[in-house]
XYZ file of C-alpha atoms in Angstrom:
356
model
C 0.000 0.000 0.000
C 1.153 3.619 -0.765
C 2.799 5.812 1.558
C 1.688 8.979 -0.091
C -1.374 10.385 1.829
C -2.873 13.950 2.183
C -1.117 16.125 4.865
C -2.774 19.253 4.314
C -5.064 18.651 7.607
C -2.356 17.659 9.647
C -0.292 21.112 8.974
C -3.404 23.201 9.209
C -3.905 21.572 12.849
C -0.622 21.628 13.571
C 0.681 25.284 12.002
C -1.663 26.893 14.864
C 0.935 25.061 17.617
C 4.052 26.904 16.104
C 5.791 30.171 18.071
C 8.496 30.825 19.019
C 7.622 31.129 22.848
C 4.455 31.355 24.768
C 5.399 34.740 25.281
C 6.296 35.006 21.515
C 9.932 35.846 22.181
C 12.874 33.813 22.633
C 15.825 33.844 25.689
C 19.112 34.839 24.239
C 20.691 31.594 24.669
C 18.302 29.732 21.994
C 20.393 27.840 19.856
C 21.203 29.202 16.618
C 19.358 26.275 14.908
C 15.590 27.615 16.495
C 16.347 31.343 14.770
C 18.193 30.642 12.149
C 18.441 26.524 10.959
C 19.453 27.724 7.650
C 22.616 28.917 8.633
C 23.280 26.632 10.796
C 22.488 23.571 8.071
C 22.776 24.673 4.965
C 19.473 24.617 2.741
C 21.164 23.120 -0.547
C 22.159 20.015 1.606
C 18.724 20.252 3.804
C 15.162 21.329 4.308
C 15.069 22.338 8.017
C 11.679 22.572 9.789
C 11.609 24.107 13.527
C 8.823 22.936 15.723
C 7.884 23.727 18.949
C 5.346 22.645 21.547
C 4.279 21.783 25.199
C 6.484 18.258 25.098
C 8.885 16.913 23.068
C 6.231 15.130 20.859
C 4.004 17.756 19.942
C 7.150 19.638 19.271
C 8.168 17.012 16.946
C 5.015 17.230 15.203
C 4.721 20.696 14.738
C 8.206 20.853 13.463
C 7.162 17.575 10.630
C 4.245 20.335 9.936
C 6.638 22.954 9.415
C 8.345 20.824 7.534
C 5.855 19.596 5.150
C 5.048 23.148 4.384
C 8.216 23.983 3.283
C 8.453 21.044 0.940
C 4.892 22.042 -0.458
C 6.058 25.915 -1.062
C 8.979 24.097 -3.086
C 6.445 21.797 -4.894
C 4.660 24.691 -5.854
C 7.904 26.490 -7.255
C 8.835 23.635 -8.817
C 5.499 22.273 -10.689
C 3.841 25.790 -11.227
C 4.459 25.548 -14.845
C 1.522 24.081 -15.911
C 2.025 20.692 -18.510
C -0.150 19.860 -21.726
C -0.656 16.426 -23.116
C -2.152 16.496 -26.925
C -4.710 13.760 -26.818
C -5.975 12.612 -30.356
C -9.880 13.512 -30.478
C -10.223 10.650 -32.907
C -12.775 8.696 -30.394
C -14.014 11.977 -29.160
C -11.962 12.900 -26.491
C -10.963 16.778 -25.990
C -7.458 17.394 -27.803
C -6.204 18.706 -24.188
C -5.173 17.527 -21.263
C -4.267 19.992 -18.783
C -2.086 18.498 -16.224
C -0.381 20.161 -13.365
C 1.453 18.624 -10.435
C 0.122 17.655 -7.626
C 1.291 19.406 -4.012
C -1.634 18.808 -1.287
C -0.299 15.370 -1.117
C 2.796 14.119 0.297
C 4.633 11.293 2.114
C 4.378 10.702 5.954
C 7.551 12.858 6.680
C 8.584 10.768 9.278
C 8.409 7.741 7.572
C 10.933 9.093 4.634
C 14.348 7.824 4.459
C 16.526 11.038 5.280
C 14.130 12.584 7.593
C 15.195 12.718 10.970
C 15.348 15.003 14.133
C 18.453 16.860 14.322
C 18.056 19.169 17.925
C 16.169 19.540 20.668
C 16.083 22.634 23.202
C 13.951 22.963 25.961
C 13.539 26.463 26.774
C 13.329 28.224 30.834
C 10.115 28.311 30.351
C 9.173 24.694 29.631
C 8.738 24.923 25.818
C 10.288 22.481 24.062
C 12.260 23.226 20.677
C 12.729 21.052 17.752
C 14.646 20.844 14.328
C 13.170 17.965 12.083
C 15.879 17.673 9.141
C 15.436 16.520 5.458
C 18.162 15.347 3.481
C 17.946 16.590 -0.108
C 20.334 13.921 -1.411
C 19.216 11.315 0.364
C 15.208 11.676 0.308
C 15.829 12.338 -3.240
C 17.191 9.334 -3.895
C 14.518 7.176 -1.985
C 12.093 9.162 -4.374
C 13.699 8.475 -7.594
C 13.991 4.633 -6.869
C 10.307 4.763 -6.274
C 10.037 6.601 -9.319
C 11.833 4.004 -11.359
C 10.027 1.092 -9.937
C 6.450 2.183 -10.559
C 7.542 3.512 -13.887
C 8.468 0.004 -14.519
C 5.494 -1.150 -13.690
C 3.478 1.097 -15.466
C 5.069 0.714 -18.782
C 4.945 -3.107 -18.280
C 1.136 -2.532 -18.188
C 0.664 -0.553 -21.136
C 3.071 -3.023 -23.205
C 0.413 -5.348 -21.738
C -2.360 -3.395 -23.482
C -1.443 -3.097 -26.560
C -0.917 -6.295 -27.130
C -4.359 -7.288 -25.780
C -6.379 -4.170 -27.299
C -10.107 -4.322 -27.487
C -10.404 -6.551 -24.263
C -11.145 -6.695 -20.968
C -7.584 -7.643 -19.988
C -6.388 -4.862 -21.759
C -8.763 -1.797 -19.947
C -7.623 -3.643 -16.697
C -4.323 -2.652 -17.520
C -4.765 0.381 -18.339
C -6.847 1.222 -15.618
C -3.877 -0.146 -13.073
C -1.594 1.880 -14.837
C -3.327 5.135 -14.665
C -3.732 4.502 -10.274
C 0.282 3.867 -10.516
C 1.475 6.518 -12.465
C -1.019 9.110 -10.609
C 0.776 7.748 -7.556
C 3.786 8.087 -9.218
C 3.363 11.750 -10.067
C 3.261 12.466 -6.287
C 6.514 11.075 -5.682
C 7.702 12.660 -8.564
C 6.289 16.249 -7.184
C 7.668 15.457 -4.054
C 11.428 14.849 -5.893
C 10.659 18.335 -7.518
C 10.595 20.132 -4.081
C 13.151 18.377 -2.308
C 16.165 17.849 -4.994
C 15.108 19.649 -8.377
C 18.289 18.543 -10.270
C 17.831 15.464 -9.626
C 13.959 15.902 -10.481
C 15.379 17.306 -14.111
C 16.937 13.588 -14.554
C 13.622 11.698 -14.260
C 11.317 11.188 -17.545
C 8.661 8.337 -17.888
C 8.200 7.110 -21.488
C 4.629 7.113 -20.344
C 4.829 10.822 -20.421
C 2.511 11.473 -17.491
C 0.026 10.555 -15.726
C -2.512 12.162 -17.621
C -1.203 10.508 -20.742
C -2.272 7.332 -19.052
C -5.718 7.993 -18.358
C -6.172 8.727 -21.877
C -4.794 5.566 -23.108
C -7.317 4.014 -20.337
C -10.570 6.443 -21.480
C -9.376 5.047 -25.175
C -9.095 1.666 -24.329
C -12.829 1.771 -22.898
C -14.411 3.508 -25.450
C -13.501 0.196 -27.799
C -14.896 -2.420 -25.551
C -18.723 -3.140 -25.733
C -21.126 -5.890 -24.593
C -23.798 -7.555 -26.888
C -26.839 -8.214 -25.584
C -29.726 -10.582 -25.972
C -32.244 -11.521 -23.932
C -34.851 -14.085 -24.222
C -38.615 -13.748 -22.294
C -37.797 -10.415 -21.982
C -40.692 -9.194 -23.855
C -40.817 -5.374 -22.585
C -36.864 -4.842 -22.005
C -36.898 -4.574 -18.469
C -34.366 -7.584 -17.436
C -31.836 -6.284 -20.676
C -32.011 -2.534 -19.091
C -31.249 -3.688 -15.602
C -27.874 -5.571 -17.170
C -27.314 -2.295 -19.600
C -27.095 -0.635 -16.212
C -24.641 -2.793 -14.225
C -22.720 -2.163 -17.721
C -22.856 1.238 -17.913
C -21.896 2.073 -13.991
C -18.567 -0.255 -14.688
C -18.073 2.001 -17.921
C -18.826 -0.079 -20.809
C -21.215 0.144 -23.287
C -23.901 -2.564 -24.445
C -25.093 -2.950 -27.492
C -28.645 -4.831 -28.643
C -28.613 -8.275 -30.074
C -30.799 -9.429 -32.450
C -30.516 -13.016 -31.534
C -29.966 -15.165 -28.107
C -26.494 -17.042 -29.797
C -22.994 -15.562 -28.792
C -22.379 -15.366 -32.629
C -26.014 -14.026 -33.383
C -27.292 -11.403 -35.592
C -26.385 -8.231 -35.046
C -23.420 -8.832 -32.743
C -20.340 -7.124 -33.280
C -18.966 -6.903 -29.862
C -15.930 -8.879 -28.837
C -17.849 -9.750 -25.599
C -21.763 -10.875 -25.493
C -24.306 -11.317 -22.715
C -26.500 -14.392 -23.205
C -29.674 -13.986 -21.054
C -32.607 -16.606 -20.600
C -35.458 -15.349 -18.826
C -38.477 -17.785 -17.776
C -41.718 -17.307 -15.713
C -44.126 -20.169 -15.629
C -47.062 -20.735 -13.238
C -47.767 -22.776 -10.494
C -50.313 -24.862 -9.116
C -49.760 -23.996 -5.702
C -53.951 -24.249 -4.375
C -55.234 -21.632 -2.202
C -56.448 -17.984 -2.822
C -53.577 -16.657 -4.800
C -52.158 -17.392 -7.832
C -48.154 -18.202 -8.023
C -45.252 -18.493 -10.397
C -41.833 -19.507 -10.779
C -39.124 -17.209 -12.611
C -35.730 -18.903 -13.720
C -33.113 -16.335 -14.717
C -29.449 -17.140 -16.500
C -26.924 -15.130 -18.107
C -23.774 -15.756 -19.463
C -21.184 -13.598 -20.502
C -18.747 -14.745 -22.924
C -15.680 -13.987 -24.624
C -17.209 -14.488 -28.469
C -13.470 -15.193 -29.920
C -12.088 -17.175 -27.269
C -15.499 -19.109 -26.715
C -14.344 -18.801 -22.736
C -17.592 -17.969 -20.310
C -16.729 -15.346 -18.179
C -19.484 -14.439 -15.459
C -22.051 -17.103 -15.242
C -25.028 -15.907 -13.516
C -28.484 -17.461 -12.386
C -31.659 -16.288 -10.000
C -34.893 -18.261 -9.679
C -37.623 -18.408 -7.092
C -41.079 -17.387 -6.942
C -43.854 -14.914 -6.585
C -47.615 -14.868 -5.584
C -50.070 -12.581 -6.294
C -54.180 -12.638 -7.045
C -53.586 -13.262 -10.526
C -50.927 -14.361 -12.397
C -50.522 -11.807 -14.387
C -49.785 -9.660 -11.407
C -47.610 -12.565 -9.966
C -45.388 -12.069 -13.123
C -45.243 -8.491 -12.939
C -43.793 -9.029 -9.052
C -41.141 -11.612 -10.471
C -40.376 -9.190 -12.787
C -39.561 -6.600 -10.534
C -37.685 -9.008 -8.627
C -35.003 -9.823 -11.006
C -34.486 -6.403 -12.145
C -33.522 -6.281 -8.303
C -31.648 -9.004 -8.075
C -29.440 -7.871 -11.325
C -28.818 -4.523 -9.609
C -27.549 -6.251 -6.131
C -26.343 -9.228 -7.356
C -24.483 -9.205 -10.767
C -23.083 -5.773 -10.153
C -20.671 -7.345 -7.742
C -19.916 -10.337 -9.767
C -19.074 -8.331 -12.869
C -17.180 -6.185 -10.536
C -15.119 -8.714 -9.350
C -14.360 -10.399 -12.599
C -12.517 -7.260 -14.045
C -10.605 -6.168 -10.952
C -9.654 -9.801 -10.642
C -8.280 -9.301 -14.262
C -5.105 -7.588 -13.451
C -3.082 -10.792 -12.343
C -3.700 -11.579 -16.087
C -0.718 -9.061 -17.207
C 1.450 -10.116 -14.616
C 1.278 -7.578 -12.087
């Protein structure tokens, strides 16, 4: 799991801790390092951040707040050129892509190799001082080896793509790639603020992150789902799958016939769905029947069925036709809270496919 998570609370809550003294001045025999750590340790070695506080840890995390704004100011100096990526509007995207680093979200300073606390002083008046230290050289290269790992990884994932275009497998991918490289880009940011020249080394082949999620949004937009349904007569059970579809991203297409190969289907992918209500002779006052639901989803060149799917049971009612209706309503339902998940967990479960 990442390390990189949003700080910006943190120094707001902390920031309000930081003076000098509570009297707001210091003794005369404060350490150099409280007034002035930048003389003391030179800022093109280190990023100095003086905390103080009430005991030694709020001190220390007032100083990691002081800290953490420092590197953001640096960020922002850094990334304040804002980047363009052309995207091709040849599936309709916009040409565009603004992209601008991110700085809200950094690191947990004190878990960063090269981060450390230098001094402590504890004033005459019981507040305690201290210097939490950054090591340009060092941080930056813990940054840059994170860099070139999850650049590796997600090049290896768009490699993966393209040689899989047009499939599930592929959008996966893509998908995984675009979450790595956007975590990525704040380690990246963070290398900006904390050792530029060594920042001015690092270039993805990917580009960007943005780059990514257009190769992802592209990806998507050539994936879609036949679909045919059977005892379906007013569309109800084929809009209820169209939907599960549609919130995972994909688009469905009608199907003139029930067969994976059928009419009409020029999807890579098609949903086979079987829908059956027949009555029952259960006795008593109301009338009952019994609803038998399967789908299949299936990979029309590979033949492979992906998310097999079935509901049955039955409904009562004071006439059958109402009895249907009910069943009806029922599997629309049951698509919504039950084959959401399932299709869900078929494509997340498709990124061990490329190897990650």
């Amino acid at each position: 799991m990442s390390k990189i998570v949003a700080i910006t609370g943190i120094c707001a809550a902390l920031m309000c801790c930081f003076s000098c003294s509570s009297s707001g001045t210091l003794s005369k025999n404060a350490p150099r390092w409280v007034t002035s750590p930048d003389e003391v340790y030179p800022a093109s070695l280190y990023l100095n951040g003086v905390g103080s506080g009430s005991d030694r840890r709020s001190a220390e995390n007032d100083a990691v707040a002081v800290l953490a704004r420092s590197i953001r100011q640096q960020i922002t100096a850094a990334t304040s050129a804002s980047e363009t990526f052309a995207g091709s509007n040849d599936t309709g995207f916009d040409t565009w892509y603004d992209y601008t680093g991110s700085v809200d979200t950094l690191s947990v300073i004190k878990d960063i190799p090269g981060v450390g606390f230098k001094e402590v002083w504890v004033a005459g008046n019981g507040t305690v001082y201290v210097l939490a230290q950054l090591n340009r050289e060092e941080t930056g290269q813990y940054c840059r080896s994170q860099i070139e790992a999850l650049s590796s990884v997600v090049e290896s994932e768009i490699v993966y793509a393209s040689g899989h275009s047009g499939t599930f497998e592929a959008l996966s991918a893509l998908k995984y790639a675009a979450d790595i490289a956007t975590e990525n880009q704040e380690y990246m940011d963070m290398l900006a603020g904390i050792n530029p020249g060594m920042y001015r080394l690092v270039s993805p082949d990917y580009v960007n992150s943005a780059a990514v999620a257009v190769l992802a949004a592209r990806e998507q937009e050539k994936i879609s789902v036949g679909v045919a349904v059977s005892g379906d007569s007013d569309g109800r059970i084929a809009a209820a799958f169209s939907r599960v579809f549609a919130d995972a991203g994909i688009k469905t297409v009608p199907v003139v016939s029930g067969l994976s190969t059928g009419t009409g289907n020029t999807s890579r992918y098609m949903l086979d769905v079987s829908v059956r209500v027949t009555e029952l002779d259960m006795g008593g006052q109301y009338d009952y029947v019994r609803y038998v639901l399967t789908a299949a989803l299936t990979d029309t060149v590979t033949g492979e069925q992906l998310v097999p799917y079935t509901e049955n049971g039955r409904e009562a009612h004071i006439s059958v036709a109402e009895a249907a209706q009910r069943s009806y309503r029922t599997m629309e339902q049951a698509v919504a809270k039950n084959y959401s998940p399932l299709l869900e967990s078929y494509l997340s479960g498709l990124r061990n496919k490329s190897g990650s």
